[in-house]
Amino acid sequence: MQGPIRNIVVYIDGSEEAISAAQYAIALAKSTGARLYALYVINTRALNDLVKARIFLDTEEDEYHRDLEADADRYLRHVSKLAARKGLEIESLKRSGTVHQEIKKCVEEFDADLLIIGELSRIRSRRDEFYNESERAMRLVPCSVLVVKDEERVWDIYDALPE
Amino acid sequence: MALLDLISPEIIRVPLESKSKEAVIRELLQVLIEAGKLKDFDAAYEALLAREAKGSTGLEDGIAVPHAKTDRVDSLTLAIGIAPEGIDFRALDGKPSYLFFLMLAPPDQSGPHIEALSEIARLTQSKSFCKMLRRAENAEEVADLLTEEE
């Protein structure tokens, strides 16, 4: 019988929290049999905003864009290896644009039942400017969202998975 | 890592004592050294000056966002300084700068770096909020204004 979770999207942004999220997603995909998609979004919206705000020079925008491309490849490769080490094949998705909107598009495109993201800030600010992309995505997507916490516990869960 | 998680009174200097662009950068790096967030002052200083040489990060309306990538920090690192009297940071509009957000990031964390800078850009769009920051009397007040916990 097919369980309630068939397709999982885990969002990877290059942070330690996102790697923990990926490890938990791998454990969950293995135990449920769900298909796992790892998504990295190159934040071209923020790059454009930083050029408009004149925080970035045009040359800096190009440089950071190349860095983000390289980061995307490196982190997606890392997550694929983490999954392969535990005998799980995953699909890597690299997108560009406004992060929370791209996350929503992928959730819809792959009919995800669950979005998994890394731990959010422990401080709950009243300032809207501090809603980061993960929080915006959490509010926007139509599916359930799992926020992964406790890095050490997650590591133990991942480590205990059969290879 | 969200920008909020980087903010604490230890990384905030109010008021800045410096009177020049280079001195502000040095003073904020010293704040990070004292907070245990930075180990190699010279490498970070050189990286920031190299970025400034390409074009000032002193923006309009009294805000400056000196930033650089360096492998001498382990994670995204922020220091904040307030200069109520204003400092000539060779800003784009030629006016003095009052609010300084200095950010250092490891080369392999461009995603969080860009998102944090983007949050600063959004935050400083509010002129009334920037005025409140300029009037803050100490680091705790700045941290409280920035975080405004629920």
mmCIF file of N, CA, C and O in Angstrom, chain B residues 8-63:
data_model
loop_
_atom_site.group_PDB
_atom_site.id
_atom_site.type_symbol
_atom_site.label_atom_id
_atom_site.label_comp_id
_atom_site.label_asym_id
_atom_site.label_seq_id
_atom_site.Cartn_x
_atom_site.Cartn_y
_atom_site.Cartn_z
ATOM 1 N N SER B 8 23.888 40.095 17.603
ATOM 2 C CA SER B 8 23.958 40.064 19.074
ATOM 3 C C SER B 8 24.731 41.308 19.491
ATOM 4 O O SER B 8 25.492 41.868 18.687
ATOM 5 N N PRO B 9 24.572 41.776 20.731
ATOM 6 C CA PRO B 9 25.263 43.004 21.154
ATOM 7 C C PRO B 9 26.783 42.930 20.987
ATOM 8 O O PRO B 9 27.418 43.951 20.747
ATOM 9 N N GLU B 10 27.369 41.733 21.070
ATOM 10 C CA GLU B 10 28.837 41.620 20.985
ATOM 11 C C GLU B 10 29.397 42.036 19.632
ATOM 12 O O GLU B 10 30.564 42.362 19.525
ATOM 13 N N ILE B 11 28.585 41.987 18.589
ATOM 14 C CA ILE B 11 29.109 42.336 17.255
ATOM 15 C C ILE B 11 28.679 43.749 16.835
ATOM 16 O O ILE B 11 28.788 44.112 15.670
ATOM 17 N N ILE B 12 28.208 44.525 17.807
ATOM 18 C CA ILE B 12 27.718 45.876 17.501
ATOM 19 C C ILE B 12 28.551 46.910 18.266
ATOM 20 O O ILE B 12 28.810 46.746 19.458
ATOM 21 N N ARG B 13 28.988 47.972 17.567
ATOM 22 C CA ARG B 13 29.750 49.037 18.224
ATOM 23 C C ARG B 13 28.993 50.359 18.089
ATOM 24 O O ARG B 13 28.743 50.825 16.978
ATOM 25 N N VAL B 14 28.624 50.927 19.238
ATOM 26 C CA VAL B 14 27.906 52.209 19.286
ATOM 27 C C VAL B 14 28.502 53.074 20.396
ATOM 28 O O VAL B 14 28.514 52.634 21.553
ATOM 29 N N PRO B 15 29.004 54.265 20.153
ATOM 30 C CA PRO B 15 29.246 54.804 18.822
ATOM 31 C C PRO B 15 30.614 54.352 18.317
ATOM 32 O O PRO B 15 31.481 54.007 19.116
ATOM 33 N N LEU B 16 30.779 54.394 17.020
ATOM 34 C CA LEU B 16 32.105 54.136 16.458
ATOM 35 C C LEU B 16 33.021 55.302 16.824
ATOM 36 O O LEU B 16 32.594 56.456 16.810
ATOM 37 N N GLU B 17 34.263 54.983 17.124
ATOM 38 C CA GLU B 17 35.210 56.055 17.472
ATOM 39 C C GLU B 17 35.954 56.567 16.242
ATOM 40 O O GLU B 17 36.518 57.657 16.259
ATOM 41 N N SER B 18 35.967 55.770 15.181
ATOM 42 C CA SER B 18 36.768 56.090 14.003
ATOM 43 C C SER B 18 36.268 57.330 13.281
ATOM 44 O O SER B 18 35.081 57.675 13.356
ATOM 45 N N LYS B 19 37.194 57.947 12.549
ATOM 46 C CA LYS B 19 36.848 59.161 11.792
ATOM 47 C C LYS B 19 37.119 58.999 10.294
ATOM 48 O O LYS B 19 36.900 59.938 9.537
ATOM 49 N N SER B 20 37.632 57.851 9.885
ATOM 50 C CA SER B 20 37.927 57.666 8.455
ATOM 51 C C SER B 20 37.433 56.288 8.009
ATOM 52 O O SER B 20 37.162 55.408 8.842
ATOM 53 N N LYS B 21 37.348 56.130 6.673
ATOM 54 C CA LYS B 21 36.859 54.869 6.098
ATOM 55 C C LYS B 21 37.686 53.670 6.559
ATOM 56 O O LYS B 21 37.140 52.684 7.070
ATOM 57 N N GLU B 22 38.998 53.760 6.395
ATOM 58 C CA GLU B 22 39.860 52.631 6.740
ATOM 59 C C GLU B 22 39.769 52.319 8.245
ATOM 60 O O GLU B 22 39.771 51.158 8.652
ATOM 61 N N ALA B 23 39.680 53.394 9.047
ATOM 62 C CA ALA B 23 39.614 53.197 10.504
ATOM 63 C C ALA B 23 38.306 52.513 10.906
ATOM 64 O O ALA B 23 38.296 51.682 11.828
ATOM 65 N N VAL B 24 37.207 52.843 10.225
ATOM 66 C CA VAL B 24 35.922 52.182 10.523
ATOM 67 C C VAL B 24 36.040 50.685 10.263
ATOM 68 O O VAL B 24 35.612 49.851 11.079
ATOM 69 N N ILE B 25 36.617 50.344 9.126
ATOM 70 C CA ILE B 25 36.760 48.916 8.784
ATOM 71 C C ILE B 25 37.617 48.218 9.836
ATOM 72 O O ILE B 25 37.266 47.135 10.320
ATOM 73 N N ARG B 26 38.712 48.872 10.229
ATOM 74 C CA ARG B 26 39.581 48.256 11.253
ATOM 75 C C ARG B 26 38.835 48.112 12.588
ATOM 76 O O ARG B 26 38.936 47.074 13.253
ATOM 77 N N GLU B 27 38.075 49.148 12.949
ATOM 78 C CA GLU B 27 37.367 49.100 14.246
ATOM 79 C C GLU B 27 36.335 47.969 14.260
ATOM 80 O O GLU B 27 36.198 47.245 15.256
ATOM 81 N N LEU B 28 35.631 47.806 13.153
ATOM 82 C CA LEU B 28 34.622 46.738 13.107
ATOM 83 C C LEU B 28 35.270 45.348 13.079
ATOM 84 O O LEU B 28 34.736 44.392 13.657
ATOM 85 N N LEU B 29 36.415 45.249 12.417
ATOM 86 C CA LEU B 29 37.127 43.958 12.440
ATOM 87 C C LEU B 29 37.611 43.643 13.854
ATOM 88 O O LEU B 29 37.584 42.490 14.287
ATOM 89 N N GLN B 30 38.020 44.691 14.577
ATOM 90 C CA GLN B 30 38.453 44.486 15.957
ATOM 91 C C GLN B 30 37.284 43.992 16.819
ATOM 92 O O GLN B 30 37.463 43.146 17.697
ATOM 93 N N VAL B 31 36.090 44.510 16.532
ATOM 94 C CA VAL B 31 34.884 44.035 17.235
ATOM 95 C C VAL B 31 34.727 42.523 17.023
ATOM 96 O O VAL B 31 34.445 41.769 17.966
ATOM 97 N N LEU B 32 34.941 42.092 15.783
ATOM 98 C CA LEU B 32 34.798 40.654 15.476
ATOM 99 C C LEU B 32 35.896 39.826 16.147
ATOM 100 O O LEU B 32 35.640 38.708 16.610
ATOM 101 N N ILE B 33 37.099 40.377 16.199
ATOM 102 C CA ILE B 33 38.202 39.671 16.891
ATOM 103 C C ILE B 33 37.827 39.488 18.367
ATOM 104 O O ILE B 33 37.936 38.398 18.926
ATOM 105 N N GLU B 34 37.361 40.587 18.992
ATOM 106 C CA GLU B 34 37.024 40.536 20.423
ATOM 107 C C GLU B 34 35.837 39.599 20.689
ATOM 108 O O GLU B 34 35.742 38.996 21.747
ATOM 109 N N ALA B 35 34.948 39.490 19.705
ATOM 110 C CA ALA B 35 33.784 38.600 19.867
ATOM 111 C C ALA B 35 34.134 37.146 19.535
ATOM 112 O O ALA B 35 33.276 36.262 19.621
ATOM 113 N N GLY B 36 35.385 36.921 19.127
ATOM 114 C CA GLY B 36 35.819 35.561 18.793
ATOM 115 C C GLY B 36 35.277 35.057 17.469
ATOM 116 O O GLY B 36 35.233 33.857 17.217
ATOM 117 N N LYS B 37 34.883 35.994 16.599
ATOM 118 C CA LYS B 37 34.291 35.589 15.310
ATOM 119 C C LYS B 37 35.313 35.604 14.170
ATOM 120 O O LYS B 37 35.011 35.165 13.066
ATOM 121 N N LEU B 38 36.482 36.199 14.424
ATOM 122 C CA LEU B 38 37.475 36.358 13.354
ATOM 123 C C LEU B 38 38.854 36.102 13.937
ATOM 124 O O LEU B 38 39.180 36.607 15.016
ATOM 125 N N LYS B 39 39.664 35.341 13.190
ATOM 126 C CA LYS B 39 40.999 35.028 13.711
ATOM 127 C C LYS B 39 42.095 35.768 12.958
ATOM 128 O O LYS B 39 43.154 36.041 13.509
ATOM 129 N N ASP B 40 41.868 36.055 11.675
ATOM 130 C CA ASP B 40 42.926 36.674 10.872
ATOM 131 C C ASP B 40 42.511 38.081 10.453
ATOM 132 O O ASP B 40 41.875 38.277 9.419
ATOM 133 N N PHE B 41 42.886 39.048 11.285
ATOM 134 C CA PHE B 41 42.510 40.450 11.049
ATOM 135 C C PHE B 41 43.035 40.920 9.692
ATOM 136 O O PHE B 41 42.296 41.493 8.889
ATOM 137 N N ASP B 42 44.325 40.689 9.443
ATOM 138 C CA ASP B 42 44.977 41.254 8.256
ATOM 139 C C ASP B 42 44.352 40.742 6.954
ATOM 140 O O ASP B 42 44.119 41.525 6.025
ATOM 141 N N ALA B 43 44.087 39.442 6.898
ATOM 142 C CA ALA B 43 43.521 38.877 5.659
ATOM 143 C C ALA B 43 42.131 39.452 5.391
ATOM 144 O O ALA B 43 41.795 39.790 4.245
ATOM 145 N N ALA B 44 41.330 39.598 6.454
ATOM 146 C CA ALA B 44 39.980 40.155 6.284
ATOM 147 C C ALA B 44 40.067 41.618 5.870
ATOM 148 O O ALA B 44 39.328 42.075 4.981
ATOM 149 N N TYR B 45 40.988 42.359 6.486
ATOM 150 C CA TYR B 45 41.153 43.787 6.161
ATOM 151 C C TYR B 45 41.547 43.951 4.686
ATOM 152 O O TYR B 45 40.977 44.777 3.971
ATOM 153 N N GLU B 46 42.487 43.135 4.241
ATOM 154 C CA GLU B 46 42.922 43.216 2.835
ATOM 155 C C GLU B 46 41.776 42.884 1.887
ATOM 156 O O GLU B 46 41.607 43.545 0.853
ATOM 157 N N ALA B 47 40.996 41.871 2.220
ATOM 158 C CA ALA B 47 39.867 41.480 1.356
ATOM 159 C C ALA B 47 38.848 42.619 1.256
ATOM 160 O O ALA B 47 38.326 42.919 0.175
ATOM 161 N N LEU B 48 38.580 43.274 2.385
ATOM 162 C CA LEU B 48 37.603 44.379 2.384
ATOM 163 C C LEU B 48 38.136 45.586 1.609
ATOM 164 O O LEU B 48 37.408 46.217 0.835
ATOM 165 N N LEU B 49 39.427 45.891 1.800
ATOM 166 C CA LEU B 49 40.000 47.026 1.063
ATOM 167 C C LEU B 49 40.031 46.749 -0.438
ATOM 168 O O LEU B 49 39.795 47.654 -1.248
ATOM 169 N N ALA B 50 40.305 45.495 -0.795
ATOM 170 C CA ALA B 50 40.328 45.134 -2.227
ATOM 171 C C ALA B 50 38.950 45.362 -2.833
ATOM 172 O O ALA B 50 38.824 45.853 -3.965
ATOM 173 N N ARG B 51 37.902 45.023 -2.095
ATOM 174 C CA ARG B 51 36.540 45.261 -2.592
ATOM 175 C C ARG B 51 36.256 46.752 -2.695
ATOM 176 O O ARG B 51 35.661 47.222 -3.672
ATOM 177 N N GLU B 52 36.672 47.518 -1.681
ATOM 178 C CA GLU B 52 36.424 48.968 -1.697
ATOM 179 C C GLU B 52 37.160 49.642 -2.862
ATOM 180 O O GLU B 52 36.689 50.645 -3.399
ATOM 181 N N ALA B 53 38.309 49.068 -3.238
ATOM 182 C CA ALA B 53 39.099 49.655 -4.336
ATOM 183 C C ALA B 53 38.342 49.572 -5.662
ATOM 184 O O ALA B 53 38.555 50.381 -6.576
ATOM 185 N N LYS B 54 37.440 48.615 -5.779
ATOM 186 C CA LYS B 54 36.654 48.457 -7.015
ATOM 187 C C LYS B 54 35.491 49.441 -7.072
ATOM 188 O O LYS B 54 34.908 49.679 -8.116
ATOM 189 N N GLY B 55 35.097 49.963 -5.911
ATOM 190 C CA GLY B 55 33.959 50.875 -5.832
ATOM 191 C C GLY B 55 33.484 50.912 -4.398
ATOM 192 O O GLY B 55 33.404 49.856 -3.757
ATOM 193 N N SER B 56 33.177 52.098 -3.914
ATOM 194 C CA SER B 56 32.798 52.213 -2.502
ATOM 195 C C SER B 56 31.495 51.473 -2.211
ATOM 196 O O SER B 56 30.559 51.488 -3.005
ATOM 197 N N THR B 57 31.459 50.838 -1.038
ATOM 198 C CA THR B 57 30.211 50.218 -0.573
ATOM 199 C C THR B 57 29.431 51.194 0.312
ATOM 200 O O THR B 57 28.468 50.795 0.971
ATOM 201 N N GLY B 58 29.890 52.455 0.309
ATOM 202 C CA GLY B 58 29.107 53.504 0.954
ATOM 203 C C GLY B 58 27.969 53.867 0.005
ATOM 204 O O GLY B 58 28.189 54.389 -1.085
ATOM 205 N N LEU B 59 26.746 53.537 0.411
ATOM 206 C CA LEU B 59 25.594 53.726 -0.486
ATOM 207 C C LEU B 59 24.997 55.106 -0.248
ATOM 208 O O LEU B 59 25.637 55.969 0.353
ATOM 209 N N GLU B 60 23.781 55.284 -0.668
ATOM 210 C CA GLU B 60 23.103 56.553 -0.417
ATOM 211 C C GLU B 60 22.445 56.515 0.964
ATOM 212 O O GLU B 60 22.327 55.461 1.575
ATOM 213 N N ASP B 61 22.040 57.681 1.419
ATOM 214 C CA ASP B 61 21.257 57.808 2.662
ATOM 215 C C ASP B 61 21.991 57.328 3.918
ATOM 216 O O ASP B 61 21.364 56.807 4.852
ATOM 217 N N GLY B 62 23.320 57.440 3.918
ATOM 218 C CA GLY B 62 24.062 57.204 5.151
ATOM 219 C C GLY B 62 24.323 55.754 5.515
ATOM 220 O O GLY B 62 24.660 55.452 6.656
ATOM 221 N N ILE B 63 24.172 54.845 4.539
ATOM 222 C CA ILE B 63 24.357 53.418 4.836
ATOM 223 C C ILE B 63 25.586 52.891 4.094
ATOM 224 O O ILE B 63 25.788 53.214 2.920
#
